[in-house]
Amino acid sequence: MMDQTRSMESRTGRKNQRYGSKGERLVAGVVPLSADKTKVLMIQSAGRGGWVLPKGGWETDEASAQVAACREAWEEAGVICTVHQDLGMIPDMRPSTLLTAHAPKASYQFFEVTVDREEDQWPEMHKRKRQWVSYAQAAAALASRPELLEALNRSSVRR
């Protein structure tokens, strides 16, 4: 039975996007770990095809960044997860030359989660693959994304 909150539609657009006091986009994400913490679930980036962590905008109708993070995990990776710890705020580390109207400055809040279930069908299954990898593989894949690498390194994944 499908939980009402788990729509098969991905949220799109930014009209309900939350912003911080300096105008930065508030982004929530997860570091999805296996139960034994030896593996990280990564997803293919919709744009560049590299491997990233599930994340997206925290919207105004969501009570907390944690709620937004778990929604993103569902939409992008098709997983039902349990939050174990707040990994804190991570500032945008991209050089200003990489900030654009399409990718404005952001502030990231990540949560360490364990994956309870992987569903066969999820909203972005046609856009993204998902893959379990070791810490070393994840760290290598995130080398060009310092804020995502920082989230990974704050987690309790086994190195």
PDB file of C-alpha atoms in Angstrom:
ATOM      1  CA  MET A   1       0.000   0.000   0.000  1.00  0.00           C
ATOM      2  CA  MET A   2       1.450   3.302  -1.079  1.00  0.00           C
ATOM      3  CA  ASP A   3       1.878   5.962   1.587  1.00  0.00           C
ATOM      4  CA  GLN A   4      -0.080   9.080   0.579  1.00  0.00           C
ATOM      5  CA  THR A   5       2.989  11.263   0.982  1.00  0.00           C
ATOM      6  CA  ARG A   6       4.910   9.263  -1.605  1.00  0.00           C
ATOM      7  CA  SER A   7       3.686  10.630  -4.877  1.00  0.00           C
ATOM      8  CA  MET A   8       4.948   9.188  -8.162  1.00  0.00           C
ATOM      9  CA  GLU A   9       5.232  12.792  -9.354  1.00  0.00           C
ATOM     10  CA  SER A  10       8.478  14.650  -8.787  1.00  0.00           C
ATOM     11  CA  ARG A  11       8.157  18.204  -7.592  1.00  0.00           C
ATOM     12  CA  THR A  12       9.470  20.629 -10.163  1.00  0.00           C
ATOM     13  CA  GLY A  13      10.092  24.352 -10.300  1.00  0.00           C
ATOM     14  CA  ARG A  14      11.040  26.676  -7.486  1.00  0.00           C
ATOM     15  CA  LYS A  15       7.919  28.679  -6.699  1.00  0.00           C
ATOM     16  CA  ASN A  16       7.693  27.059  -3.222  1.00  0.00           C
ATOM     17  CA  GLN A  17      11.461  27.136  -2.614  1.00  0.00           C
ATOM     18  CA  ARG A  18      12.658  28.261   0.819  1.00  0.00           C
ATOM     19  CA  TYR A  19      15.487  30.810   0.990  1.00  0.00           C
ATOM     20  CA  GLY A  20      17.846  31.742   3.794  1.00  0.00           C
ATOM     21  CA  SER A  21      18.482  35.198   5.241  1.00  0.00           C
ATOM     22  CA  LYS A  22      21.130  35.967   2.604  1.00  0.00           C
ATOM     23  CA  GLY A  23      18.939  34.907  -0.306  1.00  0.00           C
ATOM     24  CA  GLU A  24      20.569  31.489  -0.619  1.00  0.00           C
ATOM     25  CA  ARG A  25      18.478  28.489  -1.707  1.00  0.00           C
ATOM     26  CA  LEU A  26      17.909  26.046   1.169  1.00  0.00           C
ATOM     27  CA  VAL A  27      18.722  22.539  -0.022  1.00  0.00           C
ATOM     28  CA  ALA A  28      18.088  19.349   1.961  1.00  0.00           C
ATOM     29  CA  GLY A  29      19.734  16.022   1.239  1.00  0.00           C
ATOM     30  CA  VAL A  30      20.590  12.589   2.550  1.00  0.00           C
ATOM     31  CA  VAL A  31      23.671  10.416   2.921  1.00  0.00           C
ATOM     32  CA  PRO A  32      21.910   7.038   2.477  1.00  0.00           C
ATOM     33  CA  LEU A  33      23.800   4.220   4.207  1.00  0.00           C
ATOM     34  CA  SER A  34      23.338   0.478   4.283  1.00  0.00           C
ATOM     35  CA  ALA A  35      22.318  -0.973   7.668  1.00  0.00           C
ATOM     36  CA  ASP A  36      25.934  -1.977   8.416  1.00  0.00           C
ATOM     37  CA  LYS A  37      27.211   1.434   7.256  1.00  0.00           C
ATOM     38  CA  THR A  38      29.679  -0.064   4.764  1.00  0.00           C
ATOM     39  CA  LYS A  39      27.937   1.242   1.632  1.00  0.00           C
ATOM     40  CA  VAL A  40      26.509   4.527   0.384  1.00  0.00           C
ATOM     41  CA  LEU A  41      23.641   4.741  -2.105  1.00  0.00           C
ATOM     42  CA  MET A  42      24.442   7.187  -4.886  1.00  0.00           C
ATOM     43  CA  ILE A  43      22.292   8.397  -7.745  1.00  0.00           C
ATOM     44  CA  GLN A  44      23.113   9.623 -11.205  1.00  0.00           C
ATOM     45  CA  SER A  45      23.032  13.386 -11.563  1.00  0.00           C
ATOM     46  CA  ALA A  46      20.154  14.327 -13.878  1.00  0.00           C
ATOM     47  CA  GLY A  47      22.297  16.959 -15.563  1.00  0.00           C
ATOM     48  CA  ARG A  48      25.902  15.908 -15.804  1.00  0.00           C
ATOM     49  CA  GLY A  49      25.565  12.157 -15.469  1.00  0.00           C
ATOM     50  CA  GLY A  50      28.055  11.935 -12.587  1.00  0.00           C
ATOM     51  CA  TRP A  51      27.146  10.282  -9.286  1.00  0.00           C
ATOM     52  CA  VAL A  52      25.738  12.399  -6.450  1.00  0.00           C
ATOM     53  CA  LEU A  53      23.758  12.180  -3.199  1.00  0.00           C
ATOM     54  CA  PRO A  54      19.977  12.726  -3.253  1.00  0.00           C
ATOM     55  CA  LYS A  55      19.169  16.361  -2.495  1.00  0.00           C
ATOM     56  CA  GLY A  56      16.872  19.164  -3.516  1.00  0.00           C
ATOM     57  CA  GLY A  57      15.081  22.296  -2.467  1.00  0.00           C
ATOM     58  CA  TRP A  58      13.346  22.489   0.904  1.00  0.00           C
ATOM     59  CA  GLU A  59       9.850  23.741   0.090  1.00  0.00           C
ATOM     60  CA  THR A  60       7.592  26.079   2.037  1.00  0.00           C
ATOM     61  CA  ASP A  61       4.928  23.416   2.694  1.00  0.00           C
ATOM     62  CA  GLU A  62       7.436  21.078   4.362  1.00  0.00           C
ATOM     63  CA  ALA A  63       7.691  21.385   8.149  1.00  0.00           C
ATOM     64  CA  SER A  64      11.398  20.602   8.295  1.00  0.00           C
ATOM     65  CA  ALA A  65      14.498  20.092   6.190  1.00  0.00           C
ATOM     66  CA  GLN A  66      14.353  16.467   7.356  1.00  0.00           C
ATOM     67  CA  VAL A  67      10.948  16.011   5.680  1.00  0.00           C
ATOM     68  CA  ALA A  68      12.297  17.572   2.473  1.00  0.00           C
ATOM     69  CA  ALA A  69      15.420  15.376   2.561  1.00  0.00           C
ATOM     70  CA  CYS A  70      13.368  12.180   2.856  1.00  0.00           C
ATOM     71  CA  ARG A  71      11.075  13.325   0.021  1.00  0.00           C
ATOM     72  CA  GLU A  72      14.126  13.896  -2.181  1.00  0.00           C
ATOM     73  CA  ALA A  73      15.452  10.424  -1.273  1.00  0.00           C
ATOM     74  CA  TRP A  74      12.128   9.003  -2.454  1.00  0.00           C
ATOM     75  CA  GLU A  75      11.839  11.078  -5.645  1.00  0.00           C
ATOM     76  CA  GLU A  76      15.441  10.692  -6.787  1.00  0.00           C
ATOM     77  CA  ALA A  77      16.493   7.291  -5.409  1.00  0.00           C
ATOM     78  CA  GLY A  78      13.221   5.457  -4.742  1.00  0.00           C
ATOM     79  CA  VAL A  79      14.131   4.691  -1.146  1.00  0.00           C
ATOM     80  CA  ILE A  80      12.235   4.776   2.121  1.00  0.00           C
ATOM     81  CA  CYS A  81      14.651   5.822   4.843  1.00  0.00           C
ATOM     82  CA  THR A  82      15.066   6.467   8.550  1.00  0.00           C
ATOM     83  CA  VAL A  83      16.952   9.573   9.671  1.00  0.00           C
ATOM     84  CA  HIS A  84      19.681   8.932  12.256  1.00  0.00           C
ATOM     85  CA  GLN A  85      21.456  12.234  12.517  1.00  0.00           C
ATOM     86  CA  ASP A  86      21.470  15.785  11.295  1.00  0.00           C
ATOM     87  CA  LEU A  87      24.854  16.372   9.644  1.00  0.00           C
ATOM     88  CA  GLY A  88      24.419  20.126   9.967  1.00  0.00           C
ATOM     89  CA  MET A  89      24.569  23.036   7.567  1.00  0.00           C
ATOM     90  CA  ILE A  90      27.159  23.050   4.800  1.00  0.00           C
ATOM     91  CA  PRO A  91      27.793  26.257   2.875  1.00  0.00           C
ATOM     92  CA  ASP A  92      27.963  26.313  -0.904  1.00  0.00           C
ATOM     93  CA  MET A  93      31.612  25.797  -1.809  1.00  0.00           C
ATOM     94  CA  ARG A  94      31.349  26.415  -5.542  1.00  0.00           C
ATOM     95  CA  PRO A  95      33.405  29.292  -6.895  1.00  0.00           C
ATOM     96  CA  SER A  96      31.261  32.267  -7.926  1.00  0.00           C
ATOM     97  CA  THR A  97      32.158  31.534 -11.565  1.00  0.00           C
ATOM     98  CA  LEU A  98      30.016  28.367 -11.336  1.00  0.00           C
ATOM     99  CA  LEU A  99      26.956  30.078  -9.830  1.00  0.00           C
ATOM    100  CA  THR A 100      24.227  30.828 -12.356  1.00  0.00           C
ATOM    101  CA  ALA A 101      20.552  31.796 -12.400  1.00  0.00           C
ATOM    102  CA  HIS A 102      19.837  28.078 -12.896  1.00  0.00           C
ATOM    103  CA  ALA A 103      22.259  27.098 -10.104  1.00  0.00           C
ATOM    104  CA  PRO A 104      22.208  29.961  -7.559  1.00  0.00           C
ATOM    105  CA  LYS A 105      24.089  29.965  -4.277  1.00  0.00           C
ATOM    106  CA  ALA A 106      22.729  27.371  -1.862  1.00  0.00           C
ATOM    107  CA  SER A 107      23.010  26.279   1.736  1.00  0.00           C
ATOM    108  CA  TYR A 108      22.910  22.523   2.284  1.00  0.00           C
ATOM    109  CA  GLN A 109      21.513  20.564   5.199  1.00  0.00           C
ATOM    110  CA  PHE A 110      22.243  16.849   5.048  1.00  0.00           C
ATOM    111  CA  PHE A 111      20.942  13.972   7.145  1.00  0.00           C
ATOM    112  CA  GLU A 112      22.473  10.563   7.654  1.00  0.00           C
ATOM    113  CA  VAL A 113      19.823   7.943   6.915  1.00  0.00           C
ATOM    114  CA  THR A 114      19.622   4.198   6.638  1.00  0.00           C
ATOM    115  CA  VAL A 115      17.736   2.783   3.699  1.00  0.00           C
ATOM    116  CA  ASP A 116      14.811   0.677   4.918  1.00  0.00           C
ATOM    117  CA  ARG A 117      13.435  -0.206   1.498  1.00  0.00           C
ATOM    118  CA  GLU A 118      14.308   0.243  -2.166  1.00  0.00           C
ATOM    119  CA  GLU A 119      11.199   0.408  -4.328  1.00  0.00           C
ATOM    120  CA  ASP A 120      11.137  -0.919  -7.899  1.00  0.00           C
ATOM    121  CA  GLN A 121       9.362   2.153  -9.195  1.00  0.00           C
ATOM    122  CA  TRP A 122       9.942   5.748  -8.187  1.00  0.00           C
ATOM    123  CA  PRO A 123       9.321   9.203  -9.646  1.00  0.00           C
ATOM    124  CA  GLU A 124      12.724   9.768 -11.303  1.00  0.00           C
ATOM    125  CA  MET A 125      13.553   6.157 -12.226  1.00  0.00           C
ATOM    126  CA  HIS A 126      13.696   7.049 -15.920  1.00  0.00           C
ATOM    127  CA  LYS A 127      16.148   9.902 -15.304  1.00  0.00           C
ATOM    128  CA  ARG A 128      18.478   8.347 -12.742  1.00  0.00           C
ATOM    129  CA  LYS A 129      20.145   5.079 -11.891  1.00  0.00           C
ATOM    130  CA  ARG A 130      21.090   4.258  -8.296  1.00  0.00           C
ATOM    131  CA  GLN A 131      24.103   2.321  -7.129  1.00  0.00           C
ATOM    132  CA  TRP A 132      25.563   1.122  -3.801  1.00  0.00           C
ATOM    133  CA  VAL A 133      29.237   2.003  -3.494  1.00  0.00           C
ATOM    134  CA  SER A 134      32.014   1.926  -0.906  1.00  0.00           C
ATOM    135  CA  TYR A 135      33.192   5.051   0.904  1.00  0.00           C
ATOM    136  CA  ALA A 136      36.261   5.229  -1.363  1.00  0.00           C
ATOM    137  CA  GLN A 137      34.121   5.047  -4.514  1.00  0.00           C
ATOM    138  CA  ALA A 138      31.699   7.657  -3.168  1.00  0.00           C
ATOM    139  CA  ALA A 139      34.498  10.022  -2.128  1.00  0.00           C
ATOM    140  CA  ALA A 140      36.108   9.731  -5.572  1.00  0.00           C
ATOM    141  CA  ALA A 141      32.783  10.383  -7.326  1.00  0.00           C
ATOM    142  CA  LEU A 142      32.157  13.471  -5.158  1.00  0.00           C
ATOM    143  CA  ALA A 143      35.637  14.968  -5.575  1.00  0.00           C
ATOM    144  CA  SER A 144      34.267  17.788  -7.754  1.00  0.00           C
ATOM    145  CA  ARG A 145      31.356  18.465  -5.350  1.00  0.00           C
ATOM    146  CA  PRO A 146      32.998  19.622  -2.097  1.00  0.00           C
ATOM    147  CA  GLU A 147      29.708  20.241  -0.238  1.00  0.00           C
ATOM    148  CA  LEU A 148      28.516  16.692  -0.989  1.00  0.00           C
ATOM    149  CA  LEU A 149      31.900  15.247  -0.049  1.00  0.00           C
ATOM    150  CA  GLU A 150      31.720  17.180   3.236  1.00  0.00           C
ATOM    151  CA  ALA A 151      28.295  15.621   3.968  1.00  0.00           C
ATOM    152  CA  LEU A 152      29.706  12.151   3.238  1.00  0.00           C
ATOM    153  CA  ASN A 153      32.679  12.813   5.513  1.00  0.00           C
ATOM    154  CA  ARG A 154      30.432  14.004   8.364  1.00  0.00           C
ATOM    155  CA  SER A 155      28.491  10.737   8.212  1.00  0.00           C
ATOM    156  CA  SER A 156      29.384   7.569  10.103  1.00  0.00           C
ATOM    157  CA  VAL A 157      29.959   5.511   6.935  1.00  0.00           C
ATOM    158  CA  ARG A 158      32.762   2.982   7.451  1.00  0.00           C
ATOM    159  CA  ARG A 159      35.913   4.235   5.769  1.00  0.00           C
TER     160      ARG A 159
END
